[in-house]
Amino acid sequence: MLREKLKNYNIILASASPRRQAFFKELDLGYTIQVKEVNEIYDTNLTHSKITDYLSQLKASVFVDLNENDILITSDTIVWKDEKALGKPKDFEEAEKMLQNLSGQMHEVITSVCFTSKDFQKTVNDVTKVWFKPLSDEEIDYYLKNYKPFDKAGSYGIQEWIGYIGIEKIEGCYFNVMGLPTRLVYKTLTEIANR
């Protein structure tokens, strides 16, 4: 449906994430993938969604040669707990500490999506609250050894084993926790198509 409205645009998804790529396929959007390296460093004064807004815009800033009909889509996800951002873990020990910290607690998952063309830029974000049951060391160890979630913010994927056994409830968009607030992406692209 939206694909037809956007037929005059070239949508570029700047993400190596297989989950985000799958979402775009499921949304039935024609797109190409282009990934450029960027050093994801942000000012420590930034908090909450300001971090993900900034990083999604930073990822767009390295694309300096957009054509007239290009829409570049970049995004970033963090886990936010105790006034701190949890990104991807560096190693097994850090992943273990993150999951112990999330165990029995509520945290927020924040994703920002930045839409960039030659003549405009729009950034949207979404926040989902997630509650974990108390996780045993044995459960954490099993999950990390078998699923190796080292490419995921907060060291977990809600769609994996740990989500099945560990998440008590969520408030907000489930897909946002997986890394893309799909309804917001659809809504924003619809607005762009109707401009």
Coordinates of N, CA and C in Angstrom, one line a residue:
M1 N 0.8 -1.2 0.0 CA 0.0 0.0 0.0 C 0.9 1.3 0.0
L2 N 1.7 1.3 1.0 CA 2.6 2.5 1.1 C 3.7 2.5 0.0
R3 N 4.1 1.3 -0.4 CA 5.1 1.1 -1.4 C 4.7 1.9 -2.7
E4 N 3.4 1.8 -3.0 CA 2.8 2.5 -4.2 C 3.0 4.0 -4.1
K5 N 2.6 4.5 -2.9 CA 2.7 6.0 -2.6 C 4.2 6.5 -2.7
L6 N 5.1 5.6 -2.3 CA 6.5 6.0 -2.3 C 7.3 5.6 -3.5
K7 N 6.6 5.2 -4.6 CA 7.3 4.7 -5.7 C 8.3 5.7 -6.4
N8 N 8.1 6.9 -6.2 CA 9.0 7.9 -6.7 C 10.2 8.2 -5.8
Y9 N 10.2 7.6 -4.7 CA 11.3 7.7 -3.8 C 12.2 6.5 -3.7
N10 N 13.5 6.8 -3.4 CA 14.4 5.7 -3.2 C 14.7 5.6 -1.7
I11 N 14.2 4.6 -1.1 CA 14.4 4.5 0.4 C 15.7 3.7 0.7
I12 N 16.5 4.3 1.5 CA 17.8 3.7 1.8 C 17.8 3.4 3.3
L13 N 17.9 2.2 3.7 CA 18.0 1.8 5.1 C 19.5 1.6 5.4
A14 N 19.9 2.5 6.3 CA 21.3 2.5 6.7 C 21.4 1.7 8.0
S15 N 21.2 0.4 7.9 CA 21.3 -0.5 9.1 C 21.8 -1.9 8.7
A16 N 22.7 -2.4 9.5 CA 23.2 -3.7 9.3 C 22.4 -4.7 10.1
S17 N 21.5 -4.2 10.9 CA 20.7 -5.0 11.8 C 19.7 -5.9 11.0
P18 N 19.9 -7.3 11.1 CA 18.9 -8.2 10.4 C 17.5 -8.0 10.9
R19 N 17.3 -7.5 12.1 CA 15.9 -7.3 12.6 C 15.3 -6.1 11.9
R20 N 16.0 -5.0 11.8 CA 15.5 -3.8 11.1 C 15.2 -4.1 9.6
Q21 N 16.1 -4.9 9.0 CA 15.9 -5.2 7.6 C 14.7 -6.1 7.4
A22 N 14.5 -7.0 8.4 CA 13.3 -7.9 8.3 C 12.0 -7.0 8.5
F23 N 12.0 -6.0 9.4 CA 10.9 -5.2 9.6 C 10.5 -4.4 8.3
F24 N 11.5 -3.9 7.6 CA 11.2 -3.2 6.4 C 10.6 -4.1 5.3
K25 N 11.1 -5.3 5.3 CA 10.6 -6.3 4.3 C 9.1 -6.6 4.7
E26 N 8.8 -6.8 6.0 CA 7.4 -7.1 6.4 C 6.5 -5.9 6.2
L27 N 7.0 -4.7 6.3 CA 6.2 -3.4 6.1 C 5.9 -3.3 4.6
D28 N 6.5 -4.1 3.7 CA 6.3 -4.1 2.3 C 6.8 -2.8 1.7
L29 N 8.0 -2.4 2.1 CA 8.6 -1.2 1.6 C 9.8 -1.6 0.6
G30 N 9.8 -1.0 -0.5 CA 11.0 -1.2 -1.4 C 12.1 -0.4 -0.8
Y31 N 13.3 -1.0 -0.7 CA 14.4 -0.3 -0.1 C 15.7 -0.9 -0.5
T32 N 16.8 -0.1 -0.4 CA 18.1 -0.7 -0.5 C 18.8 -0.5 0.8
I33 N 19.9 -1.2 1.0 CA 20.7 -1.2 2.2 C 22.0 -0.5 1.9
Q34 N 22.4 0.5 2.7 CA 23.7 1.1 2.6 C 24.2 1.4 4.0
V35 N 25.3 0.8 4.4 CA 25.8 1.0 5.7 C 27.2 1.7 5.7
K36 N 27.3 2.8 6.4 CA 28.6 3.5 6.5 C 29.0 3.5 8.0
E37 N 30.3 3.3 8.2 CA 30.8 3.3 9.6 C 30.7 4.7 10.2
V38 N 30.4 4.8 11.4 CA 30.4 6.1 12.1 C 30.8 5.8 13.6
N39 N 31.6 6.7 14.2 CA 32.0 6.5 15.5 C 30.9 7.0 16.5
E40 N 30.2 6.1 17.1 CA 29.0 6.4 17.9 C 29.4 7.0 19.3
I41 N 29.9 8.2 19.3 CA 30.3 8.9 20.5 C 29.3 10.1 20.7
Y42 N 28.8 10.2 21.9 CA 27.9 11.4 22.1 C 28.3 12.1 23.4
D43 N 27.9 13.3 23.5 CA 28.1 14.1 24.7 C 27.5 13.5 25.9
T44 N 28.2 13.3 27.0 CA 27.7 12.7 28.2 C 26.6 13.5 28.9
N45 N 26.5 14.8 28.5 CA 25.4 15.6 29.0 C 24.0 15.2 28.4
L46 N 24.0 14.4 27.3 CA 22.8 14.0 26.7 C 22.2 12.9 27.5
T47 N 20.8 12.9 27.6 CA 20.2 11.8 28.4 C 19.0 11.3 27.6
H48 N 18.6 10.1 28.0 CA 17.3 9.5 27.5 C 17.2 9.5 25.9
S49 N 16.1 10.0 25.4 CA 15.9 10.0 23.9 C 16.8 11.0 23.2
K50 N 17.3 12.0 23.9 CA 18.3 12.9 23.3 C 19.5 12.1 22.8
I51 N 19.9 11.0 23.5 CA 21.0 10.2 23.0 C 20.7 9.5 21.7
T52 N 19.6 8.9 21.7 CA 19.2 8.1 20.4 C 18.9 9.0 19.3
D53 N 18.3 10.2 19.6 CA 18.0 11.2 18.5 C 19.4 11.6 17.9
Y54 N 20.3 12.0 18.8 CA 21.6 12.4 18.3 C 22.3 11.4 17.5
L55 N 22.3 10.1 18.0 CA 23.1 9.1 17.3 C 22.4 8.7 16.0
S56 N 21.1 8.7 15.9 CA 20.5 8.4 14.6 C 20.8 9.5 13.6
Q57 N 20.8 10.8 14.1 CA 21.2 11.9 13.2 C 22.7 11.8 12.8
L58 N 23.5 11.4 13.8 CA 25.0 11.3 13.5 C 25.2 10.2 12.4
K59 N 24.4 9.1 12.5 CA 24.6 8.1 11.5 C 24.2 8.6 10.1
A60 N 23.2 9.5 10.0 CA 22.8 10.1 8.7 C 23.9 11.1 8.2
S61 N 24.6 11.7 9.1 CA 25.5 12.8 8.7 C 26.6 12.4 7.8
V62 N 26.9 11.1 7.8 CA 28.0 10.6 6.9 C 27.6 10.4 5.5
F63 N 26.3 10.5 5.2 CA 25.7 10.3 3.9 C 25.6 11.7 3.3
V64 N 26.6 12.2 2.6 CA 26.7 13.5 2.1 C 26.2 13.7 0.6
D65 N 26.0 12.5 0.0 CA 25.7 12.6 -1.5 C 24.3 12.0 -1.8
L66 N 23.3 12.5 -1.1 CA 22.0 12.0 -1.3 C 21.4 12.6 -2.6
N67 N 20.7 11.8 -3.4 CA 20.0 12.3 -4.6 C 18.7 12.9 -4.2
E68 N 18.1 13.6 -5.2 CA 16.8 14.3 -5.0 C 15.7 13.5 -4.4
N69 N 15.6 12.2 -4.9 CA 14.5 11.4 -4.5 C 14.8 10.4 -3.4
D70 N 16.0 10.5 -2.7 CA 16.4 9.6 -1.7 C 15.8 9.9 -0.4
I71 N 15.4 8.9 0.4 CA 15.0 9.1 1.8 C 15.9 8.1 2.6
L72 N 16.8 8.7 3.3 CA 17.7 7.9 4.1 C 17.1 7.6 5.5
I73 N 17.1 6.4 6.0 CA 16.6 6.1 7.3 C 17.7 5.5 8.2
T74 N 17.9 6.2 9.3 CA 18.9 5.7 10.3 C 18.2 5.6 11.6
S75 N 18.8 4.7 12.5 CA 18.1 4.6 13.8 C 19.1 4.1 14.8
D76 N 18.7 4.3 16.1 CA 19.5 3.9 17.2 C 18.6 3.5 18.4
T77 N 19.1 2.4 19.1 CA 18.3 1.9 20.2 C 19.2 1.9 21.5
I78 N 18.7 2.3 22.6 CA 19.4 2.1 23.9 C 18.4 1.5 24.9
V79 N 19.0 0.9 25.9 CA 18.2 0.6 27.1 C 18.6 1.6 28.1
W80 N 17.5 2.1 28.8 CA 17.7 3.2 29.8 C 17.3 2.8 31.2
K81 N 18.3 2.8 32.1 CA 18.0 2.4 33.5 C 18.8 3.1 34.4
D82 N 18.2 3.5 35.6 CA 19.0 4.2 36.6 C 19.7 5.5 36.0
E83 N 19.0 6.2 35.2 CA 19.6 7.4 34.5 C 20.8 7.1 33.7
K84 N 21.0 5.9 33.2 CA 22.1 5.5 32.4 C 21.7 4.8 31.2
A85 N 22.5 5.0 30.1 CA 22.2 4.3 28.8 C 23.0 3.0 28.8
L86 N 22.3 1.9 28.5 CA 23.0 0.6 28.3 C 23.0 0.3 26.8
G87 N 24.2 0.3 26.2 CA 24.3 0.0 24.8 C 24.6 -1.5 24.6
K88 N 25.4 -1.8 23.6 CA 25.8 -3.2 23.3 C 26.9 -3.6 24.3
P89 N 26.9 -4.8 24.8 CA 28.0 -5.2 25.8 C 29.3 -5.4 25.0
K90 N 30.4 -5.1 25.7 CA 31.7 -5.3 25.1 C 32.1 -6.8 25.1
D91 N 31.7 -7.5 26.2 CA 32.1 -8.9 26.3 C 31.1 -9.7 27.2
F92 N 31.3 -10.9 27.5 CA 30.5 -11.8 28.3 C 30.2 -11.2 29.7
E93 N 31.3 -10.8 30.3 CA 31.2 -10.3 31.7 C 30.3 -9.0 31.7
E94 N 30.4 -8.1 30.8 CA 29.6 -6.9 30.8 C 28.1 -7.3 30.5
A95 N 27.9 -8.2 29.6 CA 26.6 -8.7 29.3 C 25.9 -9.3 30.5
E96 N 26.7 -10.1 31.3 CA 26.2 -10.7 32.5 C 25.8 -9.6 33.5
K97 N 26.6 -8.6 33.7 CA 26.3 -7.5 34.6 C 25.1 -6.8 34.2
M98 N 24.9 -6.5 32.9 CA 23.7 -5.8 32.4 C 22.5 -6.6 32.8
L99 N 22.5 -7.9 32.5 CA 21.3 -8.7 32.8 C 21.0 -8.8 34.3
Q100 N 22.0 -8.9 35.1 CA 21.8 -8.9 36.5 C 21.2 -7.6 37.0
N101 N 21.6 -6.5 36.3 CA 21.1 -5.2 36.7 C 19.6 -5.1 36.2
L102 N 19.2 -5.7 35.1 CA 17.8 -5.6 34.6 C 16.9 -6.6 35.4
S103 N 17.5 -7.6 36.0 CA 16.7 -8.7 36.6 C 15.8 -8.1 37.7
G104 N 14.5 -8.5 37.7 CA 13.6 -8.1 38.7 C 13.2 -6.6 38.7
Q105 N 13.6 -5.9 37.6 CA 13.4 -4.4 37.6 C 12.7 -4.0 36.3
M106 N 12.3 -2.7 36.3 CA 11.7 -2.1 35.1 C 12.8 -1.3 34.4
H107 N 12.9 -1.3 33.1 CA 13.8 -0.4 32.3 C 13.0 0.1 31.1
E108 N 13.6 1.1 30.5 CA 13.0 1.6 29.2 C 13.9 1.3 28.0
V109 N 13.2 1.0 26.9 CA 13.9 0.8 25.7 C 13.5 2.0 24.8
I110 N 14.5 2.7 24.3 CA 14.3 3.9 23.5 C 14.9 3.7 22.1
T111 N 14.1 4.0 21.1 CA 14.6 3.9 19.7 C 14.2 5.2 19.0
S112 N 15.2 5.8 18.4 CA 15.0 7.0 17.5 C 15.2 6.6 16.1
V113 N 14.4 7.1 15.2 CA 14.5 6.9 13.8 C 14.6 8.3 13.1
C114 N 15.6 8.4 12.3 CA 15.9 9.7 11.6 C 15.6 9.5 10.1
F115 N 14.8 10.4 9.5 CA 14.5 10.4 8.1 C 15.2 11.6 7.4
T116 N 16.1 11.3 6.5 CA 16.8 12.4 5.9 C 16.7 12.4 4.4
S117 N 16.4 13.6 3.8 CA 16.5 13.7 2.4 C 17.4 14.9 2.1
K118 N 17.4 15.3 0.8 CA 18.2 16.5 0.4 C 17.7 17.8 1.1
D119 N 16.4 17.8 1.3 CA 15.9 19.1 1.7 C 15.1 19.1 3.1
F120 N 15.1 17.9 3.8 CA 14.5 17.9 5.1 C 15.1 16.8 6.0
Q121 N 15.0 16.9 7.3 CA 15.3 15.9 8.2 C 14.3 15.9 9.3
K122 N 13.8 14.7 9.6 CA 12.8 14.5 10.7 C 13.2 13.3 11.5
T123 N 13.2 13.5 12.9 CA 13.6 12.5 13.8 C 12.4 12.2 14.7
V124 N 12.1 10.9 14.9 CA 11.0 10.5 15.8 C 11.6 9.5 16.8
N125 N 11.0 9.4 17.9 CA 11.4 8.3 18.9 C 10.3 7.7 19.6
D126 N 10.5 6.6 20.2 CA 9.5 5.9 20.9 C 10.2 5.3 22.2
V127 N 9.4 5.1 23.3 CA 9.8 4.6 24.5 C 8.9 3.5 25.0
T128 N 9.5 2.3 25.3 CA 8.7 1.2 25.8 C 9.3 0.8 27.2
K129 N 8.4 0.6 28.1 CA 8.8 0.1 29.5 C 8.7 -1.4 29.5
V130 N 9.8 -2.0 30.0 CA 9.9 -3.5 30.1 C 10.2 -3.9 31.5
W131 N 9.4 -4.9 32.0 CA 9.7 -5.4 33.3 C 10.2 -6.9 33.2
F132 N 11.3 -7.1 33.8 CA 11.9 -8.5 33.9 C 11.5 -9.1 35.3
K133 N 11.3 -10.4 35.3 CA 11.2 -11.1 36.5 C 12.6 -11.2 37.1
P134 N 12.7 -11.6 38.4 CA 14.1 -11.9 38.9 C 14.7 -13.1 38.1
L135 N 15.8 -12.8 37.5 CA 16.5 -13.9 36.7 C 17.6 -14.5 37.5
S136 N 17.6 -15.9 37.5 CA 18.7 -16.6 38.2 C 20.0 -16.5 37.4
D137 N 21.1 -16.6 38.2 CA 22.4 -16.6 37.5 C 22.5 -17.7 36.4
E138 N 21.9 -18.9 36.7 CA 21.8 -20.0 35.8 C 21.1 -19.6 34.5
E139 N 20.0 -18.9 34.6 CA 19.2 -18.5 33.5 C 20.0 -17.5 32.6
I140 N 20.7 -16.5 33.3 CA 21.5 -15.5 32.6 C 22.6 -16.2 31.8
D141 N 23.3 -17.1 32.5 CA 24.4 -17.9 32.0 C 24.0 -18.7 30.7
Y142 N 22.9 -19.4 30.9 CA 22.3 -20.2 29.8 C 22.0 -19.3 28.6
Y143 N 21.4 -18.2 28.8 CA 21.0 -17.3 27.7 C 22.2 -16.8 27.0
L144 N 23.2 -16.3 27.8 CA 24.4 -15.7 27.1 C 25.2 -16.7 26.4
K145 N 25.3 -17.9 26.9 CA 26.1 -18.9 26.2 C 25.4 -19.4 24.9
N146 N 24.1 -19.5 25.0 CA 23.4 -20.1 23.8 C 22.9 -19.1 22.8
Y147 N 22.7 -17.9 23.2 CA 22.2 -16.9 22.3 C 23.1 -15.7 21.9
K148 N 24.2 -15.6 22.7 CA 25.2 -14.6 22.4 C 24.7 -13.3 21.9
P149 N 24.0 -12.6 22.8 CA 23.3 -11.3 22.4 C 24.2 -10.1 22.5
F150 N 25.4 -10.2 22.0 CA 26.4 -9.2 22.2 C 26.2 -8.0 21.1
D151 N 25.3 -8.2 20.2 CA 25.0 -7.1 19.2 C 23.7 -6.4 19.6
K152 N 23.3 -6.6 20.8 CA 22.0 -6.0 21.2 C 22.1 -5.1 22.4
A153 N 21.5 -3.9 22.3 CA 21.4 -3.0 23.5 C 20.9 -3.7 24.7
G154 N 21.5 -3.5 25.8 CA 21.0 -4.1 27.1 C 21.3 -5.6 27.2
S155 N 22.0 -6.2 26.2 CA 22.4 -7.6 26.2 C 21.2 -8.6 26.1
Y156 N 20.1 -8.2 25.5 CA 19.0 -9.2 25.3 C 18.2 -8.8 24.1
G157 N 17.5 -9.9 23.6 CA 16.5 -9.7 22.5 C 15.2 -10.2 23.1
I158 N 14.2 -9.3 23.1 CA 12.9 -9.7 23.6 C 12.2 -10.9 22.9
Q159 N 12.6 -11.1 21.6 CA 12.1 -12.1 20.8 C 12.8 -13.5 21.0
E160 N 13.8 -13.5 21.9 CA 14.5 -14.7 22.1 C 14.1 -15.4 23.4
W161 N 14.8 -16.5 23.8 CA 14.5 -17.3 24.9 C 14.3 -16.4 26.2
I162 N 15.2 -15.5 26.4 CA 15.1 -14.7 27.6 C 13.8 -13.9 27.7
G163 N 13.3 -13.5 26.5 CA 12.0 -12.8 26.5 C 10.9 -13.7 26.8
Y164 N 10.9 -14.9 26.3 CA 9.9 -15.9 26.6 C 9.7 -16.2 28.1
I165 N 10.9 -16.4 28.7 CA 10.9 -16.8 30.1 C 11.0 -15.7 31.2
G166 N 11.5 -14.5 30.7 CA 11.9 -13.5 31.7 C 11.0 -12.2 31.7
I167 N 10.3 -11.9 30.7 CA 9.6 -10.6 30.7 C 8.2 -10.8 31.2
E168 N 7.9 -10.0 32.3 CA 6.6 -10.1 32.9 C 5.6 -9.3 32.2
K169 N 6.0 -8.1 31.8 CA 5.0 -7.2 31.1 C 5.8 -6.1 30.4
I170 N 5.1 -5.5 29.4 CA 5.7 -4.4 28.7 C 4.6 -3.3 28.6
E171 N 5.0 -2.1 28.5 CA 4.1 -1.0 28.3 C 4.6 -0.2 27.1
G172 N 3.9 -0.3 26.0 CA 4.3 0.4 24.8 C 4.5 -0.6 23.7
C173 N 5.2 -0.2 22.7 CA 5.4 -0.9 21.4 C 6.4 -2.1 21.6
Y174 N 6.0 -3.3 21.3 CA 6.8 -4.5 21.4 C 8.0 -4.4 20.4
F175 N 7.6 -4.0 19.1 CA 8.6 -3.9 18.1 C 9.7 -2.9 18.3
N176 N 9.3 -1.9 19.1 CA 10.3 -0.9 19.5 C 11.5 -1.5 20.3
V177 N 11.1 -2.5 21.1 CA 12.1 -3.2 21.9 C 13.0 -4.0 21.0
M178 N 12.5 -4.5 19.9 CA 13.3 -5.3 19.0 C 14.2 -4.3 18.1
G179 N 13.9 -3.0 18.2 CA 14.8 -2.1 17.5 C 14.2 -1.2 16.5
L180 N 12.8 -1.3 16.3 CA 12.2 -0.3 15.3 C 10.7 -0.1 15.7
P181 N 10.3 1.1 16.0 CA 8.9 1.4 16.3 C 8.2 1.4 14.9
T182 N 7.8 0.3 14.5 CA 7.3 0.1 13.1 C 6.1 1.0 12.8
R183 N 5.2 1.2 13.7 CA 4.0 2.1 13.4 C 4.4 3.5 13.2
L184 N 5.5 4.0 13.9 CA 6.0 5.3 13.7 C 6.7 5.5 12.4
V185 N 7.4 4.5 12.0 CA 8.1 4.5 10.7 C 7.0 4.6 9.6
Y186 N 6.0 3.8 9.7 CA 5.0 3.7 8.7 C 4.2 5.1 8.6
K187 N 3.9 5.6 9.8 CA 3.2 6.9 9.9 C 4.1 8.0 9.3
T188 N 5.4 8.1 9.6 CA 6.2 9.1 9.1 C 6.4 9.0 7.6
L189 N 6.6 7.8 7.1 CA 6.8 7.7 5.7 C 5.5 8.0 4.9
T190 N 4.3 7.7 5.6 CA 3.0 8.1 5.0 C 2.9 9.6 4.9
E191 N 3.4 10.3 5.9 CA 3.4 11.8 5.9 C 4.3 12.3 4.8
I192 N 5.5 11.7 4.7 CA 6.4 12.1 3.6 C 5.8 11.9 2.2
A193 N 5.2 10.8 2.1 CA 4.6 10.5 0.8 C 3.4 11.4 0.4
N194 N 2.7 12.0 1.5 CA 1.6 12.9 1.2 C 2.0 14.3 1.2
R195 N 3.3 14.6 1.3 CA 3.7 16.0 1.3 C 3.3 16.8 0.0

